Short mmCIF file of C-alpha atoms in Angstrom, two decimals:
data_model
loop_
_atom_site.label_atom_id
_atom_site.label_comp_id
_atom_site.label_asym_id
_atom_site.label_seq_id
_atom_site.Cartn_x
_atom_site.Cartn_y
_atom_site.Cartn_z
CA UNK E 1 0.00 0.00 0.00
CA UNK E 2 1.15 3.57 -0.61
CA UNK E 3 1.35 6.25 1.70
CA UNK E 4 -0.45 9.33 1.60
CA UNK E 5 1.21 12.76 0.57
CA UNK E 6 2.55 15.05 3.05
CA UNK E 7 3.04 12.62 5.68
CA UNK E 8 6.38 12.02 5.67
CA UNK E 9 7.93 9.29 8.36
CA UNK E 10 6.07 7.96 10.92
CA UNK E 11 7.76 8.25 14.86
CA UNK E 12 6.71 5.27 16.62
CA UNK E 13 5.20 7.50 19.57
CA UNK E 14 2.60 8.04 17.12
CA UNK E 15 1.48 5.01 17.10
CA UNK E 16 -0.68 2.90 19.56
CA UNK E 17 0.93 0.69 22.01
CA UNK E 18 -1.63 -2.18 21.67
CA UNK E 19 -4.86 -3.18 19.91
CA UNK E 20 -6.50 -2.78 23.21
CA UNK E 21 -5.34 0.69 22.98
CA UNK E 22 -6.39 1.05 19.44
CA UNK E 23 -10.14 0.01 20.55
CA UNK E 24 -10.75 1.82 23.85
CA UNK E 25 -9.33 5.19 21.48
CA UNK E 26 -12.13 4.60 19.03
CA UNK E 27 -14.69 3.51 21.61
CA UNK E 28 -14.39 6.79 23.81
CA UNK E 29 -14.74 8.70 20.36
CA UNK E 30 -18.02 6.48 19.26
CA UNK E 31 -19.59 6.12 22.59
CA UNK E 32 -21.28 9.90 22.78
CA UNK E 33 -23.07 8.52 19.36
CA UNK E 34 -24.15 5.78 20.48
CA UNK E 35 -25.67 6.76 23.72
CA UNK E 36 -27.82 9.42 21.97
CA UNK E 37 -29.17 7.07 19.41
CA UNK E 38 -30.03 4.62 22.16
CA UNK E 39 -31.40 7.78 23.90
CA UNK E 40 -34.17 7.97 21.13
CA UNK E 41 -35.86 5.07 22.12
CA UNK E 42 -39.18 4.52 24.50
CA UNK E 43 -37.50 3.68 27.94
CA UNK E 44 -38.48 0.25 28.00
CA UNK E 45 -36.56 -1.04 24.58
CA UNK E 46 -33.93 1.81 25.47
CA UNK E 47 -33.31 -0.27 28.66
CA UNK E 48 -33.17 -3.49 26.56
CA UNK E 49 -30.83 -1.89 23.89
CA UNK E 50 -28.51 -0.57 27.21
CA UNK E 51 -28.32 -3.94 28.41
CA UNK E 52 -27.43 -5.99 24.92
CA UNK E 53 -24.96 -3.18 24.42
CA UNK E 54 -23.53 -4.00 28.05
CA UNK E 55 -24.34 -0.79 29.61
CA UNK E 56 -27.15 -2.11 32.22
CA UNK E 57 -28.54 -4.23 33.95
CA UNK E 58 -32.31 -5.59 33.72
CA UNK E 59 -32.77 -2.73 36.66
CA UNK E 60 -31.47 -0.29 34.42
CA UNK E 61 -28.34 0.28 36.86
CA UNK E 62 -24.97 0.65 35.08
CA UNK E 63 -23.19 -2.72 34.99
CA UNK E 64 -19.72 -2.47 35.81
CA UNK E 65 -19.13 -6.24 35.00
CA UNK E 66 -20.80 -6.31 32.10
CA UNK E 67 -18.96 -6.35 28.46
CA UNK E 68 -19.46 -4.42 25.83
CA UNK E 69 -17.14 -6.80 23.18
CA UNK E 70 -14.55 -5.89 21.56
CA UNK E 71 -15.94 -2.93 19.74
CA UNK E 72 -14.29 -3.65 16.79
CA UNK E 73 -16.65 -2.90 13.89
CA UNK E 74 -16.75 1.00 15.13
CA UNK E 75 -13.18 0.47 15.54
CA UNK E 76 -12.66 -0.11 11.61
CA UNK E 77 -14.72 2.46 11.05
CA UNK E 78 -12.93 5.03 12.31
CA UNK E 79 -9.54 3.93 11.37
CA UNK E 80 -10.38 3.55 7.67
CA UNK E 81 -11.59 7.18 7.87
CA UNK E 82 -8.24 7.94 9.42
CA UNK E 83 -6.78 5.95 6.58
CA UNK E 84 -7.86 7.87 3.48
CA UNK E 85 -6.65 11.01 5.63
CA UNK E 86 -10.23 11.90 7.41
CA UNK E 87 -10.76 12.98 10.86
CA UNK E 88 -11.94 9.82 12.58
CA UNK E 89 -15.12 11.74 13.75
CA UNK E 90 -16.74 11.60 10.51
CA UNK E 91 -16.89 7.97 10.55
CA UNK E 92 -19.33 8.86 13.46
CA UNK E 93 -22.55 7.04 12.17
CA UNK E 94 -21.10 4.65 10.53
CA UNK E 95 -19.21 3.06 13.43
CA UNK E 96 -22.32 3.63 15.33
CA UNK E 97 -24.61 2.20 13.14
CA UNK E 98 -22.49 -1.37 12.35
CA UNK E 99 -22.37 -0.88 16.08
CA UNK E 100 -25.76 -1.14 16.53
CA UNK E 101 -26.03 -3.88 13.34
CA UNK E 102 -23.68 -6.06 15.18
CA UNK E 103 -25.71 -5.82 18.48
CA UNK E 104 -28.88 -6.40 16.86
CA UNK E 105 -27.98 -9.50 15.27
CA UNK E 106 -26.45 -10.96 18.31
CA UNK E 107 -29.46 -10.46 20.39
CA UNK E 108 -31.64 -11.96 17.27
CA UNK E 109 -28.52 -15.09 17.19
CA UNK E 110 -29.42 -15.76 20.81
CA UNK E 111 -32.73 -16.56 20.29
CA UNK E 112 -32.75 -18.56 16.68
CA UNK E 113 -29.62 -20.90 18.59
CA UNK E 114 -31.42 -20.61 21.94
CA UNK E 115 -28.17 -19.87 23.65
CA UNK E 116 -28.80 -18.98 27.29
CA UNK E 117 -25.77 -16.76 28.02
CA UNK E 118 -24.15 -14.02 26.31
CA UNK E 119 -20.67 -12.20 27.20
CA UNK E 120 -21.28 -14.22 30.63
CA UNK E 121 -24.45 -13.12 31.19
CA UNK E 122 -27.75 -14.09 30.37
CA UNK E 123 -28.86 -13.13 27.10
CA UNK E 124 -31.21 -10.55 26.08
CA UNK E 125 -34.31 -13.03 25.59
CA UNK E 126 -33.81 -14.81 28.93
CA UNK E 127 -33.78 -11.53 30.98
CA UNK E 128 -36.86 -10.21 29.12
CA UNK E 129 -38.47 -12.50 26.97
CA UNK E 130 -38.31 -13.99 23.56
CA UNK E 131 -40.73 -11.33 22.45
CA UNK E 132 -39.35 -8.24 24.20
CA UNK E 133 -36.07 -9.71 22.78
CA UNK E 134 -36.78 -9.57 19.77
CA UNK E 135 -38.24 -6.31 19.05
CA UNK E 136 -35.03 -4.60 21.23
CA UNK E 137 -33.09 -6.16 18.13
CA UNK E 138 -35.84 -4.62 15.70
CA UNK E 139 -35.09 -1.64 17.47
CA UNK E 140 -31.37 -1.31 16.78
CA UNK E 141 -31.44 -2.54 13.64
CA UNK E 142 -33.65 0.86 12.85
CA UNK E 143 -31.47 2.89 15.14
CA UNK E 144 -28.73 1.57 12.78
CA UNK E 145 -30.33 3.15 9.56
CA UNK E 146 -31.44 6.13 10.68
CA UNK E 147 -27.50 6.70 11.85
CA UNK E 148 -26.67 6.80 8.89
CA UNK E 149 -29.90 8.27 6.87
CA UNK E 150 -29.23 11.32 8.88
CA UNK E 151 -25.69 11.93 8.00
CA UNK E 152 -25.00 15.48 6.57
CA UNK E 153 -23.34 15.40 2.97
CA UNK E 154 -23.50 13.86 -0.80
CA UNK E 155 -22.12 10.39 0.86
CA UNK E 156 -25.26 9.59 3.10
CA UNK E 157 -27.38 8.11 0.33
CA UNK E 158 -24.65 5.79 -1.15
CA UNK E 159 -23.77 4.61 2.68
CA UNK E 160 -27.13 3.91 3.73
CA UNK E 161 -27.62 1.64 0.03
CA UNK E 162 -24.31 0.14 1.55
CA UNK E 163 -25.46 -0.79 5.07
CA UNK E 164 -28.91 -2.14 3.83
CA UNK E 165 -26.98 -4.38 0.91
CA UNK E 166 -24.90 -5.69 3.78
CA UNK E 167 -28.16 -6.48 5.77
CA UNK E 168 -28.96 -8.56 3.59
CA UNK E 169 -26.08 -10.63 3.47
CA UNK E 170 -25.87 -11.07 6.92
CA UNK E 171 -29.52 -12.42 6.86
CA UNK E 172 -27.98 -14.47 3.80
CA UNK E 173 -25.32 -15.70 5.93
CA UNK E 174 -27.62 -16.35 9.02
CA UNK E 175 -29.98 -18.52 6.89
CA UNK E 176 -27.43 -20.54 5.47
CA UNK E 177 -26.32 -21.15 8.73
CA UNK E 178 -29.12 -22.57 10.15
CA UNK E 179 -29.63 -24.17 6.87
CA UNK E 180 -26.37 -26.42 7.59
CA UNK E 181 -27.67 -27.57 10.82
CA UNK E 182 -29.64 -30.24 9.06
CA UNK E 183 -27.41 -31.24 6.08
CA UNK E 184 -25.33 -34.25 6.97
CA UNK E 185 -21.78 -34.59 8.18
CA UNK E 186 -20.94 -36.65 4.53
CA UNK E 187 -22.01 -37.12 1.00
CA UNK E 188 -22.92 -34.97 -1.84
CA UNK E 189 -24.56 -32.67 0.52
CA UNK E 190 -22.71 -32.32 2.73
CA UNK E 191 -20.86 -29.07 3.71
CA UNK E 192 -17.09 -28.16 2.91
CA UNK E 193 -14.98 -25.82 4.33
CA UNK E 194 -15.79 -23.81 0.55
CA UNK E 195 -19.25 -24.08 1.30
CA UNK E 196 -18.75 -22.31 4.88
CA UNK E 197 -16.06 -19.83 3.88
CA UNK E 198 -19.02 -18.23 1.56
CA UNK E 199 -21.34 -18.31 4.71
CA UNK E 200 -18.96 -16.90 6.98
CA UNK E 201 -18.08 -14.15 4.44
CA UNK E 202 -21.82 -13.04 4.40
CA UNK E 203 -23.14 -13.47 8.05
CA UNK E 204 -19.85 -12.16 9.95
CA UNK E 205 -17.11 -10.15 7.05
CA UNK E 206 -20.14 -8.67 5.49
CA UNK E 207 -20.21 -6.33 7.87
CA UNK E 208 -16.84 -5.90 8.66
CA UNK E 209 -16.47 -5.28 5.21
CA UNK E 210 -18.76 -2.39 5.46
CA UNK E 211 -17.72 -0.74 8.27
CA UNK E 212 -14.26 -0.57 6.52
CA UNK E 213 -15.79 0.96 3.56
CA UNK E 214 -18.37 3.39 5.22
CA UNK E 215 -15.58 4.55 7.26
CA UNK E 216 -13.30 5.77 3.83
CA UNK E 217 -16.81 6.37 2.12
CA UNK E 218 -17.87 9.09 5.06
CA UNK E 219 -13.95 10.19 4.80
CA UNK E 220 -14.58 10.79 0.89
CA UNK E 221 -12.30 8.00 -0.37
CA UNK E 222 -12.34 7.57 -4.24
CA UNK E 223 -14.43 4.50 -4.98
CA UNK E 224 -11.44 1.83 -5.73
CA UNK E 225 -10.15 2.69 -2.25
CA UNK E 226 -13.57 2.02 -0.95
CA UNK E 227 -14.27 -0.93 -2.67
CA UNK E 228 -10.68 -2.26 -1.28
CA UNK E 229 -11.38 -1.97 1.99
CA UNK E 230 -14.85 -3.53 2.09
CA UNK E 231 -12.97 -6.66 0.65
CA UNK E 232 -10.02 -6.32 2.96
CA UNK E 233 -12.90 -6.11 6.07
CA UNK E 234 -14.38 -9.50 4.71
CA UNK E 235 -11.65 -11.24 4.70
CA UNK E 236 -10.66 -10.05 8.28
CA UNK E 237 -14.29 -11.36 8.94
CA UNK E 238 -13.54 -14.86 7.54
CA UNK E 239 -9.93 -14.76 9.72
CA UNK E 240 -12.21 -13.90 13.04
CA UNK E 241 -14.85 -16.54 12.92
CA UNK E 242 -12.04 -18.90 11.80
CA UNK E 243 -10.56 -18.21 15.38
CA UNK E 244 -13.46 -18.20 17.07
CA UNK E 245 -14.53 -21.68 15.83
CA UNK E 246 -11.08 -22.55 17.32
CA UNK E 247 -11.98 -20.95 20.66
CA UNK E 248 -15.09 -22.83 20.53
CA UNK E 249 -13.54 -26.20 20.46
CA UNK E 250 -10.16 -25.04 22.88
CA UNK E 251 -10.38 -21.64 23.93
CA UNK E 252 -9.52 -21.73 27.91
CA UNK E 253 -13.47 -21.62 29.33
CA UNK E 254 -12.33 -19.02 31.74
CA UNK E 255 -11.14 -17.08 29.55
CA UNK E 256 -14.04 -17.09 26.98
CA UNK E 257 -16.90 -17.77 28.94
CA UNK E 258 -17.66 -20.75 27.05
CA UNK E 259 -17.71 -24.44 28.16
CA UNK E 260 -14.84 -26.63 27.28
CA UNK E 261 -15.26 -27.96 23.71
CA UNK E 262 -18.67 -25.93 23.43
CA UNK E 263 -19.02 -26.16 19.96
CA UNK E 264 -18.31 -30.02 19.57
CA UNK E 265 -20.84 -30.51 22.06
CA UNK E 266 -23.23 -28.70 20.08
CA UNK E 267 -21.86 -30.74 16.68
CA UNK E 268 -21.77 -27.33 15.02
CA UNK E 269 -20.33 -27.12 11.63
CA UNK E 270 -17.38 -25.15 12.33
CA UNK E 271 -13.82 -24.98 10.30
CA UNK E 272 -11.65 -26.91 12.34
CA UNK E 273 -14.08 -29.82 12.07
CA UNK E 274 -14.78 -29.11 8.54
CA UNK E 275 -11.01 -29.53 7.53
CA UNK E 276 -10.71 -32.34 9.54
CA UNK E 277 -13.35 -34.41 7.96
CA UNK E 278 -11.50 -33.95 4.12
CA UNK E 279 -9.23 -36.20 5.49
CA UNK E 280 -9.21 -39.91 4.49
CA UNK E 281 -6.78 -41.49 7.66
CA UNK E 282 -8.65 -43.14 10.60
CA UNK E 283 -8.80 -39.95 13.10
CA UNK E 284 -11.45 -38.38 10.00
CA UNK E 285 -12.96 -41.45 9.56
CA UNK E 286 -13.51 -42.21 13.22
CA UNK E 287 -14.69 -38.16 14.01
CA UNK E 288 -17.30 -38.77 10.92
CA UNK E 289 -18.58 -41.69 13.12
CA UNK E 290 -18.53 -39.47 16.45
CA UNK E 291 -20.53 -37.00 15.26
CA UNK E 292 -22.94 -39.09 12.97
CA UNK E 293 -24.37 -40.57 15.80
CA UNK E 294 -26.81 -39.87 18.22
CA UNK E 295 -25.25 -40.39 21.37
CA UNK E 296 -24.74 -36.73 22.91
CA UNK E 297 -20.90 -35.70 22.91
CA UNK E 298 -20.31 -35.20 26.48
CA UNK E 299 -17.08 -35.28 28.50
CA UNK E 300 -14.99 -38.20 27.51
CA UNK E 301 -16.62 -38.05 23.74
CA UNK E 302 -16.92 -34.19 23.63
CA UNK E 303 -12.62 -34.83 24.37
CA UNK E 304 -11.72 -37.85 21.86
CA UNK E 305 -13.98 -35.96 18.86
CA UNK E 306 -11.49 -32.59 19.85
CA UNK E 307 -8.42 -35.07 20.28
CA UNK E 308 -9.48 -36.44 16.41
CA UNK E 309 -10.00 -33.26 14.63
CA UNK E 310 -6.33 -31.98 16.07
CA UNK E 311 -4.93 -35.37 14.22
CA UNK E 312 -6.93 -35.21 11.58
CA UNK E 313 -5.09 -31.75 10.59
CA UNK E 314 -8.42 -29.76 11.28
CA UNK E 315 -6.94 -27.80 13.72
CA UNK E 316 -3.44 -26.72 11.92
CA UNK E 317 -5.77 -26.35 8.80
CA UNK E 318 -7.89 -23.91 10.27
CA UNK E 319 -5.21 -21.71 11.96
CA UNK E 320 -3.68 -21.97 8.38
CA UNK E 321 -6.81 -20.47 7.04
CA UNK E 322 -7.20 -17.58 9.41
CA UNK E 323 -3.22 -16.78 8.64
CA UNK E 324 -4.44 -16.67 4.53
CA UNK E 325 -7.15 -14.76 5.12
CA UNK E 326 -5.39 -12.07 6.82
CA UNK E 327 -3.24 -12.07 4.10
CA UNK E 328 -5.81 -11.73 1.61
CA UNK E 329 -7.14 -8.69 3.53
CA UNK E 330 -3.54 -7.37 2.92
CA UNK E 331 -2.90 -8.10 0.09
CA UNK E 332 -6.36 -6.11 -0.76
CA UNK E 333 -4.80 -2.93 0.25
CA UNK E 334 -1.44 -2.88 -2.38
CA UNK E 335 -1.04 0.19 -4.26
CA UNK E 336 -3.75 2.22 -2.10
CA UNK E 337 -2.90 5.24 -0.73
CA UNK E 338 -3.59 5.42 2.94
CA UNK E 339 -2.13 7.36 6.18
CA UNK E 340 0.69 5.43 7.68
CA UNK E 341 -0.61 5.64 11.05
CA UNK E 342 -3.92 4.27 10.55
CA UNK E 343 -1.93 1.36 9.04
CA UNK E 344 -0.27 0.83 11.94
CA UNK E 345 -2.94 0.75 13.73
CA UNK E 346 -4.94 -1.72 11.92
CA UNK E 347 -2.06 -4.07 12.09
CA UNK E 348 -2.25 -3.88 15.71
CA UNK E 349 -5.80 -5.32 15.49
CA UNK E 350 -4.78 -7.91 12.39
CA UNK E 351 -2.07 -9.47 15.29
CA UNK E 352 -4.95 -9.27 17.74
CA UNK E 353 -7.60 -11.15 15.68
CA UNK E 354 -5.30 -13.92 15.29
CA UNK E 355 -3.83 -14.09 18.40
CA UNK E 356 -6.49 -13.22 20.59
CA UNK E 357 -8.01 -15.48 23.15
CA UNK E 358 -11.60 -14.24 23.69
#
């Protein structure tokens, strides 16, 4: 990638110490945003919104222990603004509005895979309700829209047509999600790791991929520099859930909040287990078997079907993935022009996707 004019070398000061850095940085300059558009809600689903954003508690008390995730949709927002050589502020409603696009389909997640807890805490529709639940999430998805419908200047038409194209490729994604659920583990049918790199691209770097480009879009990036971002942002989306399914199988529970081999349990279709079963040697063949069956994988099963996708190369083949991805996402930005220390800085949060344990 090329470096803007006029910038001239970068001291190291400049830069961020750490992608936790990075993050809080861009969530102190989003959160004023995102309070007032939660602020335009009826109390009731304003108190809902608080609490899937991590803000409350079902009393409506601020909730010290609560998480707000990583933040790091509003995050790319800003620093692609900062990128094509825009003040970070006018990324404003963008990073609020994939804020609110992320936190709307999580609480809408929850209740399609029934999961019980969320960031450690119970999830939206088990502290109010499946119906309450979902209309919070109808709620923020609007607040999301109107973010950025009300944006002053020539870009605000072109980034709403954005966001809602991206909404529907994250309901694309989600449905093809679910849809794997009931195709079978083998056979013509069956799902590949191809097959789930195109649903991963559309339910989770969809929207990565947009806040990347509504970020240089709102900073009044040509169109090629646009369009290179959204692509590098879905790739970094492929790379994320790529770790993630990882976490799922051996993330450290207390660490992410998760039961030990969570997602085997569940016999979701994740990567790791995906790239495990393309294998022909025994550990594939005996992991098909395992999770064929109907017995439920529990302790000693949940650990022999983990044990059999590590030597069945599902594991080393997925952390393999994440590493190409990244690269892809890289590789995206050659030849664009972009501020050296918004580079930096997004580097800082490549190394943390990858090597992140939560």
């Amino acid at each position: 990638m090329a470096v803007l004019p006029g910038r001239g070398p970068v001291p190291a000061s400049a830069v961020a110490g750490s992608a936790v850095e990075v993050l809080a940085r861009c969530r102190e300059l989003v959160r004023p945003g995102l309070v007032e558009a939660v602020g335009r809600l009826d109390p009731w689903t304003g108190e809902m919104a608080a609490y899937a954003l991590g803000w409350r508690d079902t009393s409506g008390d601020p909730d010290p222990a609560a998480s707000e995730g990583k933040g790091l949709r509003q995050a790319l927002a800003v620093l692609s603004a900062e990128a094509v050589g825009a003040d970070g502020k006018v990324a404003g409603p963008a990073a609020v509005a994939v804020e609110l696009v992320h936190a709307f389909s999580l609480v809408h997640d929850d209740i399609m895979d029934g999961d019980p807890v969320r960031r450690r805490r119970a999830a939206v529709w088990r502290s109010y309700g499946v119906g309450p639940a979902v209309l919070a999430g109808d709620a923020l998805h609007a607040l999301a829209v109107r973010s950025l419908a009300e944006t002053p200047g020539d870009r605000a038409p072109s980034a709403v047509r954005r966001l809602c194209l991206t909404l529907t490729l994250l309901v694309r994604g989600q449905a093809d999600d679910l849809r794997f659920e009931s195709l079978p583990w083998s056979g013509p049918t069956a799902v590949g790791p191809a097959g789930y790199r195109v649903m991963v691209e559309h339910k989770t770097g969809s929207l990565l991929g947009c806040a990347a480009a509504l970020g240089a879009e709102l900073g009044e990036a040509p169109a090629e520099t646009v369009t290179a971002l959204d692509r590098a942002g879905r790739h970094l989306g492929i790379s994320f859930q790529i770790v993630d399914d990882l976490l799922g199988i051996w993330g450290d529970p207390q660490v992410t909040g998760k039961p030990v081999h969570s997602d085997l349990r569940q016999r979701k279709k994740t990567y790791p287990v995906l790239a495990a079963l393309t294998g022909n040697g025994p550990a594939a063949r005996e992991l098909a078997v395992l999770l064929e069956g109907t017995e439920p994988l529990e302790g000693a099963a949940a650990s022999r079907a983990a044990l059999l996708v590590d030597e069945a190369g599902g594991r080393a083949a997925a952390r393999a993935e994440a590493r190409e991805q990244l690269n892809a996402a890289r590789a995206c930005l050659d030849g664009i022009r972009l501020d050296p220390v918004a580079v930096r800085e997004l580097e800082l949060l490549v190394g943390f996707l990858l090597d992140r344990t939560s």
